[in-house]
CSV table of C-alpha atoms in Angstrom, one decimal:
chain,number,residue,atom,x,y,z
A,8,MET,CA,-17.7,104.8,122.4
A,9,THR,CA,-14.4,104.9,120.4
A,10,PHE,CA,-13.2,102.7,117.7
A,11,GLU,CA,-10.1,100.9,118.8
A,12,PRO,CA,-7.3,101.0,116.1
A,13,ARG,CA,-6.5,97.3,115.8
A,14,ILE,CA,-7.1,94.5,113.3
A,15,THR,CA,-8.0,91.1,114.6
A,16,MET,CA,-8.6,89.3,111.3
A,17,ILE,CA,-7.9,89.8,107.6
A,18,THR,CA,-10.1,87.7,105.3
A,19,LEU,CA,-9.1,87.2,101.7
A,20,GLY,CA,-11.7,86.2,99.1
A,21,VAL,CA,-10.4,83.3,97.1
A,22,ALA,CA,-11.5,81.3,94.1
A,23,ASP,CA,-10.7,77.9,95.6
A,24,VAL,CA,-10.5,77.7,99.4
A,25,ALA,CA,-8.7,74.3,99.4
A,26,ALA,CA,-6.1,75.4,96.8
A,27,SER,CA,-5.4,78.6,98.6
A,28,THR,CA,-5.2,76.8,102.0
A,29,ALA,CA,-2.6,74.4,100.5
A,30,PHE,CA,-0.5,77.4,99.2
A,31,TYR,CA,-0.5,79.1,102.6
A,32,GLN,CA,0.3,75.8,104.3
A,33,ARG,CA,3.4,75.4,102.0
A,34,LEU,CA,4.4,78.9,103.2
A,35,GLY,CA,4.3,77.5,106.8
A,36,PHE,CA,1.0,78.8,108.0
A,37,LYS,CA,-0.8,76.4,110.4
A,38,ARG,CA,-4.5,75.7,109.7
A,39,SER,CA,-6.7,76.1,112.8
A,40,SER,CA,-9.1,73.3,113.8
A,41,ALA,CA,-11.8,76.0,113.6
A,42,SER,CA,-11.5,75.8,109.8
A,43,ASN,CA,-13.8,73.8,107.5
A,44,ASP,CA,-14.3,73.2,103.8
A,45,ASP,CA,-15.8,76.7,103.3
A,46,VAL,CA,-13.3,78.8,105.4
A,47,THR,CA,-9.8,78.5,106.6
A,48,PHE,CA,-8.3,80.3,109.6
A,49,PHE,CA,-4.6,80.7,110.2
A,50,ARG,CA,-3.3,82.1,113.5
A,51,MET,CA,-0.7,84.7,113.0
A,52,ASN,CA,1.4,86.7,115.5
A,53,GLY,CA,-1.5,88.6,117.1
A,54,THR,CA,-4.1,88.4,114.3
A,55,VAL,CA,-5.8,85.8,112.1
A,56,LEU,CA,-5.8,85.4,108.4
A,57,GLY,CA,-9.0,83.9,106.9
A,58,LEU,CA,-9.6,82.4,103.5
A,59,PHE,CA,-13.2,82.5,102.3
A,60,GLY,CA,-14.8,81.9,98.9
A,61,ARG,CA,-14.8,85.2,97.0
A,62,ASP,CA,-18.5,84.7,96.0
A,63,ALA,CA,-19.4,83.8,99.6
A,64,LEU,CA,-17.5,86.8,101.0
A,65,ALA,CA,-19.3,89.2,98.6
A,66,ALA,CA,-22.7,87.7,99.5
A,67,ASP,CA,-21.9,87.9,103.3
A,68,ALA,CA,-21.0,91.6,103.0
A,69,GLY,CA,-24.0,92.3,100.9
A,70,ARG,CA,-21.9,93.5,98.0
A,71,GLU,CA,-22.1,92.8,94.3
A,72,LEU,CA,-19.3,90.6,93.1
A,73,THR,CA,-17.4,92.4,90.3
A,74,ALA,CA,-14.9,91.2,87.8
A,75,ARG,CA,-11.3,91.3,89.0
A,76,GLN,CA,-9.4,94.0,87.1
A,77,GLY,CA,-5.8,93.5,88.2
A,78,PHE,CA,-4.6,95.6,91.1
A,79,GLU,CA,-7.2,95.6,93.9
A,80,GLY,CA,-5.8,98.6,95.8
A,81,PHE,CA,-4.7,96.5,98.8
A,82,SER,CA,-1.7,94.6,100.0
A,83,VAL,CA,-0.7,92.6,103.0
A,84,ALA,CA,2.8,93.3,104.4
A,85,GLN,CA,5.4,91.5,106.5
A,86,ASN,CA,8.4,93.4,107.8
A,87,LEU,CA,11.6,91.5,108.4
A,88,GLY,CA,14.8,92.1,110.2
A,89,SER,CA,17.2,92.6,107.2
A,90,PRO,CA,17.4,92.7,103.4
A,91,ASP,CA,18.8,89.2,103.5
A,92,GLU,CA,15.7,88.0,105.3
A,93,VAL,CA,13.5,89.7,102.7
A,94,ASP,CA,15.4,88.0,99.9
A,95,ALA,CA,15.1,84.6,101.5
A,96,ALA,CA,11.4,84.9,102.4
A,97,TRP,CA,10.6,86.2,98.9
A,98,GLN,CA,12.4,83.4,97.2
A,99,PHE,CA,10.7,80.8,99.5
A,100,ALA,CA,7.3,82.2,98.6
A,101,VAL,CA,8.1,82.0,94.9
A,102,ASP,CA,9.4,78.4,95.4
A,103,CYS,CA,6.0,77.6,97.2
A,104,GLY,CA,4.1,78.8,94.1
A,105,ALA,CA,3.7,82.5,94.6
A,106,GLU,CA,3.8,84.8,91.6
A,107,PRO,CA,6.9,86.9,91.6
A,108,VAL,CA,5.6,90.5,91.2
A,109,LYS,CA,8.5,92.7,92.1
A,110,LYS,CA,11.9,91.4,93.1
A,111,PRO,CA,13.2,92.8,96.4
A,112,HIS,CA,15.4,95.9,95.9
A,113,LYS,CA,16.4,99.1,97.7
A,114,VAL,CA,13.6,101.6,97.7
A,115,PHE,CA,13.3,105.4,97.8
A,116,TRP,CA,12.2,105.6,101.4
A,117,GLY,CA,15.5,104.0,102.6
A,118,GLY,CA,14.3,100.4,103.0
A,119,TYR,CA,14.3,97.3,101.0
A,120,SER,CA,11.1,95.5,99.7
A,121,GLY,CA,9.6,93.3,97.1
A,122,TYR,CA,6.2,91.9,96.2
A,123,PHE,CA,4.7,88.5,95.4
A,124,ALA,CA,1.1,87.5,94.7
A,125,ASP,CA,-0.8,84.5,96.1
A,126,PRO,CA,-2.8,82.2,93.8
A,127,ASP,CA,-5.7,84.7,93.7
A,128,GLY,CA,-3.5,87.7,93.0
A,129,HIS,CA,-3.5,89.1,96.6
A,130,LEU,CA,-0.4,91.1,97.0
A,131,TRP,CA,2.1,90.5,99.8
A,132,GLU,CA,4.9,92.9,100.4
A,133,LEU,CA,8.0,91.7,102.2
A,134,ALA,CA,10.1,94.6,103.5
A,135,HIS,CA,12.9,95.7,105.8
A,136,ASN,CA,12.4,99.2,107.2
A,137,PRO,CA,15.5,100.4,109.2
A,138,LEU,CA,13.4,103.4,110.4
A,139,MET,CA,10.8,101.2,112.1
A,140,PRO,CA,12.6,98.3,113.7
A,141,LEU,CA,10.9,95.1,114.8
A,142,GLY,CA,10.5,94.4,118.5
A,143,GLU,CA,11.3,91.0,120.1
A,144,ASP,CA,7.7,90.0,119.5
A,145,GLY,CA,8.1,90.6,115.7
A,146,HIS,CA,5.9,93.6,115.7
A,147,MET,CA,6.9,96.9,114.0
A,148,ARG,CA,7.7,99.7,116.3
A,149,LEU,CA,6.3,103.0,115.1
A,150,PRO,CA,7.5,106.4,116.4
A,151,GLU,CA,4.9,108.3,118.4
């Protein structure tokens, strides 16, 4: 048996499923009919984003819920085709209610990126990486 290197779903623990669902819908995410009051599923390009109550997620995993301390050591990223696309997407997210964390700018590794946070503080990075272009399907192409 091997462990296939892929992610089919990312679940974010949120304080209020309905409020977080509304935020992601303002961003343009489409709520799946498989969703209910306790969990929301959004189909993304090849994976699923889930929103689940933070308390319920901790209980489901059998972990003790701890107080949030700021940075959680995790971010979700979306790479885009150009710095202009990054700027436009970042501003759109802020206009939809995201917290502006770090305005997009040129970065040391040769690309362009910025961060926003969703209503629960989950970080999203928006980036353009000229060293890893996107394919026609929108997926990043990594060198072998």
